[in-house]
mmCIF file with all atom_site columns, C-alpha atoms in Angstrom:
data_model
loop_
_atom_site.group_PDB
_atom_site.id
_atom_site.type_symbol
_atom_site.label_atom_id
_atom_site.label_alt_id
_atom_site.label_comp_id
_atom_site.label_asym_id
_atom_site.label_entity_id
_atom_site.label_seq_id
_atom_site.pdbx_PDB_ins_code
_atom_site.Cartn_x
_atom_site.Cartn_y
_atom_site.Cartn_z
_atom_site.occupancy
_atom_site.B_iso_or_equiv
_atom_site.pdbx_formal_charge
_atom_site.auth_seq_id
_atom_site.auth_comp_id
_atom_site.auth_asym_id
_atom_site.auth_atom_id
_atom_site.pdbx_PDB_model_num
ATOM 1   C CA . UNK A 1 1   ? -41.664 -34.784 -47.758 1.00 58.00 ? 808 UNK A CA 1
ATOM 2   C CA . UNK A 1 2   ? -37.816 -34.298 -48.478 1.00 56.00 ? 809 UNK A CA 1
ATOM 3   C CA . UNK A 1 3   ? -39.042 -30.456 -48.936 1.00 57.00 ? 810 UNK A CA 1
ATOM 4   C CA . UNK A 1 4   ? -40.699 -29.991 -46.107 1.00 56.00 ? 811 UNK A CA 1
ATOM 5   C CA . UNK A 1 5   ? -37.806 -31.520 -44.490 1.00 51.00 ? 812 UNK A CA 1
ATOM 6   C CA . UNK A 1 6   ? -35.130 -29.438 -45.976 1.00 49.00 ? 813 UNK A CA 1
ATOM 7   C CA . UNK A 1 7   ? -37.452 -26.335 -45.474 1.00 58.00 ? 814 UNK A CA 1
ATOM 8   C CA . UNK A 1 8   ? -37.872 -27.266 -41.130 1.00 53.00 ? 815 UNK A CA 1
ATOM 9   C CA . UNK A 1 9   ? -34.007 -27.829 -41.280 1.00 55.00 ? 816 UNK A CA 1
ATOM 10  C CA . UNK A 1 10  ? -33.466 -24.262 -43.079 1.00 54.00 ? 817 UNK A CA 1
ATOM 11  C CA . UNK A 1 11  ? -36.003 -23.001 -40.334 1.00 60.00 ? 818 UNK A CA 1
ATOM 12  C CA . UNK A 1 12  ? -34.479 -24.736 -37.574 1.00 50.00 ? 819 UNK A CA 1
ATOM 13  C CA . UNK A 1 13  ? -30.556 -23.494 -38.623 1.00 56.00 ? 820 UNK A CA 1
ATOM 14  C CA . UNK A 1 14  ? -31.947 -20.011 -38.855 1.00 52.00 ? 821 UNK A CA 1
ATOM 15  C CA . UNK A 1 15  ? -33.677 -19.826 -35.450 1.00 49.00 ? 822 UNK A CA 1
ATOM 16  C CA . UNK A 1 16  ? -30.212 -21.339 -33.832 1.00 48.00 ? 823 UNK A CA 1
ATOM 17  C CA . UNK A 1 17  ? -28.110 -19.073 -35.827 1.00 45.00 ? 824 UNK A CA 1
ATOM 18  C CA . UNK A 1 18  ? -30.304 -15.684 -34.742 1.00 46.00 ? 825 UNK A CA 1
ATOM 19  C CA . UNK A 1 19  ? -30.102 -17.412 -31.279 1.00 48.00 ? 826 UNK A CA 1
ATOM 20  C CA . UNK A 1 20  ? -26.236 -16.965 -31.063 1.00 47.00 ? 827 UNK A CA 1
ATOM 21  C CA . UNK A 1 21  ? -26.279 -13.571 -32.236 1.00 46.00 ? 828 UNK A CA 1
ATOM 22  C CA . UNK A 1 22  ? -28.161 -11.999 -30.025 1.00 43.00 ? 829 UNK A CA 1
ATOM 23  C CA . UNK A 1 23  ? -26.938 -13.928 -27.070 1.00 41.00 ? 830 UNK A CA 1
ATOM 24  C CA . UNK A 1 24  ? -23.637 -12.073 -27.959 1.00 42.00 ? 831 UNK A CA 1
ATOM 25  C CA . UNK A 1 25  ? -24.664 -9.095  -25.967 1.00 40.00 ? 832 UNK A CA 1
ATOM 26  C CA . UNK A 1 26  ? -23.059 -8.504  -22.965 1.00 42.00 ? 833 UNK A CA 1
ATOM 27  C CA . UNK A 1 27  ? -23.905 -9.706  -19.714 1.00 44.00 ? 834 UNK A CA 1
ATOM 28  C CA . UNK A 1 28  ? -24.958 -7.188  -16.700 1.00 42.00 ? 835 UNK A CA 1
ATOM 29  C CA . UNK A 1 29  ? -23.600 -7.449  -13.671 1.00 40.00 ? 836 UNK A CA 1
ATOM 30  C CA . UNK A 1 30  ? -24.842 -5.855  -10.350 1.00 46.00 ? 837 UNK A CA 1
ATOM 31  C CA . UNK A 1 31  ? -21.978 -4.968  -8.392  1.00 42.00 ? 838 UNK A CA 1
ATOM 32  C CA . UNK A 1 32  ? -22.676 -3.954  -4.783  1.00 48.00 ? 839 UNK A CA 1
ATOM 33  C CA . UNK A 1 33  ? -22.846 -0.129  -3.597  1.00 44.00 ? 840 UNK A CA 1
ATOM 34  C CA . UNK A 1 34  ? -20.142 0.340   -1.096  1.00 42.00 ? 841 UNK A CA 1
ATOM 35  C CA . UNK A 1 35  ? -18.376 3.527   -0.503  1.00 40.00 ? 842 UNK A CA 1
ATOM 36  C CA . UNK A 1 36  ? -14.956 3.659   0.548   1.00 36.00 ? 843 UNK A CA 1
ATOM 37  C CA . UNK A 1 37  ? -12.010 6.163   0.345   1.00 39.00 ? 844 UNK A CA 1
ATOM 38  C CA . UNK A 1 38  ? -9.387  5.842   -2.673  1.00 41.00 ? 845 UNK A CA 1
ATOM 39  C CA . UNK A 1 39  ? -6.581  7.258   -0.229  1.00 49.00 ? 846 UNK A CA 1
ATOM 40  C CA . UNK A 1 40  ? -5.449  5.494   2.922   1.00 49.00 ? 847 UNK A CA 1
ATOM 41  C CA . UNK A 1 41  ? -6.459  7.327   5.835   1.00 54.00 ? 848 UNK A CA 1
ATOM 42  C CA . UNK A 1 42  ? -8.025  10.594  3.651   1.00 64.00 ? 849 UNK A CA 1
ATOM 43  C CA . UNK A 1 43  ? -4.344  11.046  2.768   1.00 76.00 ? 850 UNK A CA 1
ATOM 44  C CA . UNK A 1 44  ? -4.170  12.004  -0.723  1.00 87.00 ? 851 UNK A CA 1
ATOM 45  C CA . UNK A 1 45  ? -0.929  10.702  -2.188  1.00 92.00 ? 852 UNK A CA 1
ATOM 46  C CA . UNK A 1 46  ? 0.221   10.033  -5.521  1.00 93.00 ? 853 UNK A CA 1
ATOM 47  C CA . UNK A 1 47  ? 3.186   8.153   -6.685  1.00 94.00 ? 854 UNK A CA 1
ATOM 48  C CA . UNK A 1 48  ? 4.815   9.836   -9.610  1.00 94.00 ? 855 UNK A CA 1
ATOM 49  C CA . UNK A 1 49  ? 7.663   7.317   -9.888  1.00 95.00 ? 856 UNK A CA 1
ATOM 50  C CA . UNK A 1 50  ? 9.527   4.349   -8.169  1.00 96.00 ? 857 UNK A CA 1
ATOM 51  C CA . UNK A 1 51  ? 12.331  2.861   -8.810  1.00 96.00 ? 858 UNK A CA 1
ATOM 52  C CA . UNK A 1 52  ? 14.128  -0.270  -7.371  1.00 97.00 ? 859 UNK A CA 1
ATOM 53  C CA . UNK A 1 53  ? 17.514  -1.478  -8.453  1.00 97.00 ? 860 UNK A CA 1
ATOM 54  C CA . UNK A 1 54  ? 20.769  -4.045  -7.538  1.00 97.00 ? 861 UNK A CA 1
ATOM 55  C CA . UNK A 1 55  ? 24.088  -1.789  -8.688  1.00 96.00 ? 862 UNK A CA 1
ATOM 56  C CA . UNK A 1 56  ? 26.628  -4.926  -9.099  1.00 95.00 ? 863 UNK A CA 1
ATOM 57  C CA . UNK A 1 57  ? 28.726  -3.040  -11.059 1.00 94.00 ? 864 UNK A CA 1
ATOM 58  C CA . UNK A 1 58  ? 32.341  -4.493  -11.080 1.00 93.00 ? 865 UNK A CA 1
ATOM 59  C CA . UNK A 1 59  ? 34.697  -2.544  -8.338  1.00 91.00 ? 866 UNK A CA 1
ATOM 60  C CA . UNK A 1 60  ? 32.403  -2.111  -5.596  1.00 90.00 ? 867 UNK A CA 1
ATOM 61  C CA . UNK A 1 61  ? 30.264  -4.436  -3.536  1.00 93.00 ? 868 UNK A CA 1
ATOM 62  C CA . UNK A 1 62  ? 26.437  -4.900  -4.604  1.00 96.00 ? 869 UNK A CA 1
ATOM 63  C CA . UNK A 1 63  ? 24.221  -2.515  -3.443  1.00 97.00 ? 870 UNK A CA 1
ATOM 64  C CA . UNK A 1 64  ? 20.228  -1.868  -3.179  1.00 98.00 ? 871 UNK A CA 1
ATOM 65  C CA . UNK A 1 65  ? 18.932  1.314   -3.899  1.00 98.00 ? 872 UNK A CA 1
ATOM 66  C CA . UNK A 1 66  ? 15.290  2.587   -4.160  1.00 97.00 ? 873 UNK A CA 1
ATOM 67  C CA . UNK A 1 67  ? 14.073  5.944   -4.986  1.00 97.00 ? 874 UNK A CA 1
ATOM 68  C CA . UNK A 1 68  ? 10.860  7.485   -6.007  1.00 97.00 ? 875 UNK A CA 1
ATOM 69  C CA . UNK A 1 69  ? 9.011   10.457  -6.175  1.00 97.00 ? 876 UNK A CA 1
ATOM 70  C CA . UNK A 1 70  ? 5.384   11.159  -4.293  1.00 96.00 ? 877 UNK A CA 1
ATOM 71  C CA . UNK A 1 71  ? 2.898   13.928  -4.439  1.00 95.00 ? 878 UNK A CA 1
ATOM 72  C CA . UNK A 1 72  ? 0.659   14.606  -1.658  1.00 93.00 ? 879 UNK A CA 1
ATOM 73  C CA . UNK A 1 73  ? -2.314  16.703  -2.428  1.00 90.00 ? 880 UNK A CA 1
ATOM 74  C CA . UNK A 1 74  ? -3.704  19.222  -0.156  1.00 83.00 ? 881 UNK A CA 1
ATOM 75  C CA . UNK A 1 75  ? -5.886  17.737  3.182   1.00 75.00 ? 882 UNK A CA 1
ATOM 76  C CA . UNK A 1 76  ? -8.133  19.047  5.319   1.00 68.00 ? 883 UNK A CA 1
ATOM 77  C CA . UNK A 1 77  ? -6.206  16.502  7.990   1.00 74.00 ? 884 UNK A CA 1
ATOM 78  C CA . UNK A 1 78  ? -3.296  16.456  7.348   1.00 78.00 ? 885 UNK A CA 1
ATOM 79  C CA . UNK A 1 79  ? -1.144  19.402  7.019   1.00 85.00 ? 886 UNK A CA 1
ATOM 80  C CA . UNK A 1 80  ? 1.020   18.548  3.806   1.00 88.00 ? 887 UNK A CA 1
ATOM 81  C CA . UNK A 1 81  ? 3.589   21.849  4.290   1.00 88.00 ? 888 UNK A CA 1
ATOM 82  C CA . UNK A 1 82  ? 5.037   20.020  7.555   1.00 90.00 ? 889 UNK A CA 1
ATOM 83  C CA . UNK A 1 83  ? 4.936   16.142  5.911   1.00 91.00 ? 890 UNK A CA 1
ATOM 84  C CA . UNK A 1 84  ? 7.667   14.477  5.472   1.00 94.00 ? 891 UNK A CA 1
ATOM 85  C CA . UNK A 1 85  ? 9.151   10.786  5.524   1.00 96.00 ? 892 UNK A CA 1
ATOM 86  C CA . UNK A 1 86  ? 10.591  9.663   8.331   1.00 95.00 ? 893 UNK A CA 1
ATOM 87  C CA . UNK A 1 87  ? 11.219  5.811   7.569   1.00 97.00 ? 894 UNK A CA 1
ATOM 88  C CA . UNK A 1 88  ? 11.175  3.891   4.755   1.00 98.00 ? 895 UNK A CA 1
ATOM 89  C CA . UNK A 1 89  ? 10.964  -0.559  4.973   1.00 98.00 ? 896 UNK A CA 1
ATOM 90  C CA . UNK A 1 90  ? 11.543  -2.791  2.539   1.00 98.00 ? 897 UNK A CA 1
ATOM 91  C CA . UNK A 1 91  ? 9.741   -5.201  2.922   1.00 98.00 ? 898 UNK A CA 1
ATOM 92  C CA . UNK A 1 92  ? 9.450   -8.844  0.702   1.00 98.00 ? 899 UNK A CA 1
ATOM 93  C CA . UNK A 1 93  ? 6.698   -11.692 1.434   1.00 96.00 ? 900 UNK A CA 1
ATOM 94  C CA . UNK A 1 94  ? 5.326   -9.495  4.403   1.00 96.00 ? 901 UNK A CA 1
ATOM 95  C CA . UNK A 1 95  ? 9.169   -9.099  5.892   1.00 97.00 ? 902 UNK A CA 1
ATOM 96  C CA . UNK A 1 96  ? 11.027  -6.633  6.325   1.00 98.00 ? 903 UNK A CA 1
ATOM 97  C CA . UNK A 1 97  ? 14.296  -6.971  4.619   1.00 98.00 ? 904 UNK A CA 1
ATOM 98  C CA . UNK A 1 98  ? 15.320  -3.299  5.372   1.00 98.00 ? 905 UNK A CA 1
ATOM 99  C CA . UNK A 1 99  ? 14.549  -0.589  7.400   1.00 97.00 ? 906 UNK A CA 1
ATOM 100 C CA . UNK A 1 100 ? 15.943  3.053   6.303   1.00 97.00 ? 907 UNK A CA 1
ATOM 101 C CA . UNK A 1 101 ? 15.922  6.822   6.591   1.00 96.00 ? 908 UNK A CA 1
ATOM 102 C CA . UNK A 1 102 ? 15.868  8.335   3.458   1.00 97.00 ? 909 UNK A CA 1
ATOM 103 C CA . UNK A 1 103 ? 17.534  10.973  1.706   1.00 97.00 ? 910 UNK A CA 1
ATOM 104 C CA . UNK A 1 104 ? 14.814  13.737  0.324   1.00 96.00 ? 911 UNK A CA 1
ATOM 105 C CA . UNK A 1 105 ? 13.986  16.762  -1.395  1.00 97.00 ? 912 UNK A CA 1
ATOM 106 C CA . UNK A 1 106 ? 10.850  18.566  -1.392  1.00 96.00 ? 913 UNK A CA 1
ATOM 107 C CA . UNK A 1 107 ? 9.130   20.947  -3.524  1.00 95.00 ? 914 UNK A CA 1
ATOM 108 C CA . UNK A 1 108 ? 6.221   22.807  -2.607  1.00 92.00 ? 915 UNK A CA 1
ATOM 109 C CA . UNK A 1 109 ? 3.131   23.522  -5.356  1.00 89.00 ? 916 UNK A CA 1
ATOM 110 C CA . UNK A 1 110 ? 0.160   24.967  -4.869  1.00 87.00 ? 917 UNK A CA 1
ATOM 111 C CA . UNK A 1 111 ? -2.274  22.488  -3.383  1.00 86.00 ? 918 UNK A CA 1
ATOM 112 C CA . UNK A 1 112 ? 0.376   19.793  -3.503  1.00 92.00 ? 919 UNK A CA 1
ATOM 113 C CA . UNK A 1 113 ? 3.802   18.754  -1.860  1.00 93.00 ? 920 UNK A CA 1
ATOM 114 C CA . UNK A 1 114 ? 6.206   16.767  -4.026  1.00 96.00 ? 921 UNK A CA 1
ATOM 115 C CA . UNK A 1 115 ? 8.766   14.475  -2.255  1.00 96.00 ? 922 UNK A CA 1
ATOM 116 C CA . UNK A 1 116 ? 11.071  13.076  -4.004  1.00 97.00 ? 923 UNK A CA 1
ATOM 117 C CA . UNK A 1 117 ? 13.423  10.362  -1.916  1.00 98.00 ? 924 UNK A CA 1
ATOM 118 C CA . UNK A 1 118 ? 16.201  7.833   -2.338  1.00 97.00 ? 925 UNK A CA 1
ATOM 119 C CA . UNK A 1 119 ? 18.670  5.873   -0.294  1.00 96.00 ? 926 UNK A CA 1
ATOM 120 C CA . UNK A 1 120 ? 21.792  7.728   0.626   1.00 89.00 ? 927 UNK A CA 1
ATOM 121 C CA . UNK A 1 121 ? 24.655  5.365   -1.134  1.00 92.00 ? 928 UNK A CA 1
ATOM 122 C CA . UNK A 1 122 ? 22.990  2.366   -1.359  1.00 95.00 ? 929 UNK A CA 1
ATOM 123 C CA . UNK A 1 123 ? 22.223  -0.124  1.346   1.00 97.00 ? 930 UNK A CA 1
ATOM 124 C CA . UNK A 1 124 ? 24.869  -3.540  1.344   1.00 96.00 ? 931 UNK A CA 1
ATOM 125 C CA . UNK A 1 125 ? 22.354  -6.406  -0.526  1.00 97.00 ? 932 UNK A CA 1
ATOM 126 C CA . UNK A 1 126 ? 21.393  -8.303  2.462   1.00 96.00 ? 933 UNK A CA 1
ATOM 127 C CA . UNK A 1 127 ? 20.515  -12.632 1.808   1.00 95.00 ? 934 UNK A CA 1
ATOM 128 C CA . UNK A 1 128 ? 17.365  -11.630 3.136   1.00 97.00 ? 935 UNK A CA 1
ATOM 129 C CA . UNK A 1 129 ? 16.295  -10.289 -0.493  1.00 98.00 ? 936 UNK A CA 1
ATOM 130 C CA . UNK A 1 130 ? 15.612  -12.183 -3.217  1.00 97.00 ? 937 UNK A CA 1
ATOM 131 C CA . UNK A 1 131 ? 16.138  -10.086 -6.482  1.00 97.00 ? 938 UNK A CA 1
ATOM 132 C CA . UNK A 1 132 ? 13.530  -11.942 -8.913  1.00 97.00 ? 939 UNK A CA 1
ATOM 133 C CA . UNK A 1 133 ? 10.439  -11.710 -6.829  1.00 98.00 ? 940 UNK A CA 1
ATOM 134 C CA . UNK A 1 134 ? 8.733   -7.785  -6.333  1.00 98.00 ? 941 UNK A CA 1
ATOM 135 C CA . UNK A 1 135 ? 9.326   -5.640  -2.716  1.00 98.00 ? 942 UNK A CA 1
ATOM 136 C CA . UNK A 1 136 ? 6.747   -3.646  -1.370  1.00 98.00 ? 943 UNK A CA 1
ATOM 137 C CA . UNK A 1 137 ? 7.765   0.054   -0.191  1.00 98.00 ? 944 UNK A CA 1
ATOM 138 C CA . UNK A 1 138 ? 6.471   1.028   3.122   1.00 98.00 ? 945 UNK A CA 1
ATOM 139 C CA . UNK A 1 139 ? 6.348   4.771   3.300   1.00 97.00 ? 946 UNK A CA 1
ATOM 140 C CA . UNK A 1 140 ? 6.360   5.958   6.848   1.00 96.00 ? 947 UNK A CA 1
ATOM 141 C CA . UNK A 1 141 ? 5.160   10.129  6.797   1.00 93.00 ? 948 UNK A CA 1
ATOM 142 C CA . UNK A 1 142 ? 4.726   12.373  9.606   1.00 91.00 ? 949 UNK A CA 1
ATOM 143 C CA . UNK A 1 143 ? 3.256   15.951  9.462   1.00 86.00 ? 950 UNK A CA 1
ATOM 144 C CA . UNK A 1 144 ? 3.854   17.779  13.801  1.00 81.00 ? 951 UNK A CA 1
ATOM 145 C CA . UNK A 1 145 ? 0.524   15.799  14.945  1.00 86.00 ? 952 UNK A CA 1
ATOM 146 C CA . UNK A 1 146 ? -0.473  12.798  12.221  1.00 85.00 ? 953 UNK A CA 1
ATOM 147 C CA . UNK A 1 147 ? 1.699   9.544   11.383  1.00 89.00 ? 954 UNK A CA 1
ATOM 148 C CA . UNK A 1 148 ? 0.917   7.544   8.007   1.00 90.00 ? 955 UNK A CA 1
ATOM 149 C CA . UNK A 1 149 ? 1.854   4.384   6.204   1.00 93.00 ? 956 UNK A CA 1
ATOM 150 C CA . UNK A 1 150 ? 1.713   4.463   2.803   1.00 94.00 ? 957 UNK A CA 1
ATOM 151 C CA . UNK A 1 151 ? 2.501   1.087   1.245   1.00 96.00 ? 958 UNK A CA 1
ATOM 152 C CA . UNK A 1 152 ? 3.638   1.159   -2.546  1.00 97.00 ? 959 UNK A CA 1
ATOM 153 C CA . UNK A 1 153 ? 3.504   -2.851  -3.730  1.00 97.00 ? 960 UNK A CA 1
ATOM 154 C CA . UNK A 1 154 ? 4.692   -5.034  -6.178  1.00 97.00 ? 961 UNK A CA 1
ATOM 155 C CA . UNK A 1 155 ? 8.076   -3.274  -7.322  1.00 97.00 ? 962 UNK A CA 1
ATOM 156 C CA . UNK A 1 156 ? 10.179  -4.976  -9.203  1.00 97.00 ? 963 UNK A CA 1
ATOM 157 C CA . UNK A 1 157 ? 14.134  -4.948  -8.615  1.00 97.00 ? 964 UNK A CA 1
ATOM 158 C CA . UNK A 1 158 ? 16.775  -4.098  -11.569 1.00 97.00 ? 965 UNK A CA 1
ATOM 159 C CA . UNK A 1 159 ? 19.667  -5.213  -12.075 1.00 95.00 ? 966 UNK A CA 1
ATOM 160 C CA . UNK A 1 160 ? 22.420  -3.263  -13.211 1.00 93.00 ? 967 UNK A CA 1
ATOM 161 C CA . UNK A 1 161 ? 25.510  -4.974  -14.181 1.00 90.00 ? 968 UNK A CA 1
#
């Protein structure tokens, strides 16, 4: 009897222990079709680098200063050769803490337009902003007929000392 026992508890332990193997698989998950753009309004823009930053370097008051780069790829809607930025807003739990127009340079590629931008000197750190929580950029472009926002979120600020 203590046999048979030992041999339905082997059998039992086995069975459980095969049982947690092959539950290890993983799990599949329908997710929904739904087709949607990658690009805000077909505009195809990449951002190659942004940079946010406090200067409170001793001598000079504090000042904010963002600057980035963006490529915008060729459009059938938009015509990237006449884009450019006209405004840029800071802007920190959905307000604006500043409103700007930006310093940029631009160099054309084929099938792509890079901009790179920045603030002219700085802008004077307003009490508005809050230097440990993130901004979000709002890009405002223009080509002669189109206007686009471009929102860039979740930067974080530097600060240089």
């Amino acid at each position: 009897m203590k046999k048979q026992l030992l041999i339905f508890t082997f059998i039992l332990s086995s069975l459980c222990f095969l049982n947690s193997c092959s539950s290890s698989l993983p799990e599949i998950k329908e997710v929904p079709d739904e087709e949607s753009s990658i690009y805000e309004n077909n505009l195809r823009i990449n951002t190659k680098q942004i940079y946010s930053w406090i200067n409170r370097m001793p001598g000079s008051k504090a000042r904010f200063h963002v600057s980035g780069e963006l490529e915008l790829l060729e459009n059938s809607e938009f015509d990237i050769t006449t884009t450019k930025i006209s405004k840029i807003k800071i802007l920190q739990d959905g307000t604006e803490v500043y409103q700007f127009t930006p310093k940029y340079e631009i160099k054309e590629e084929s099938g792509s337009r890079t901009i790179t931008f920045s603030t002219i000197r700085g802008l004077l750190v307003s009490l508005m902003l809050d230097a440990n929580e993130t901004i979000d950029i709002k890009i405002l472009l223009s080509d002669s007929t189109n206007n686009v926002e471009f929102i860039i979120p979740k930067v974080d600020i530097e600060e240089v000392h």
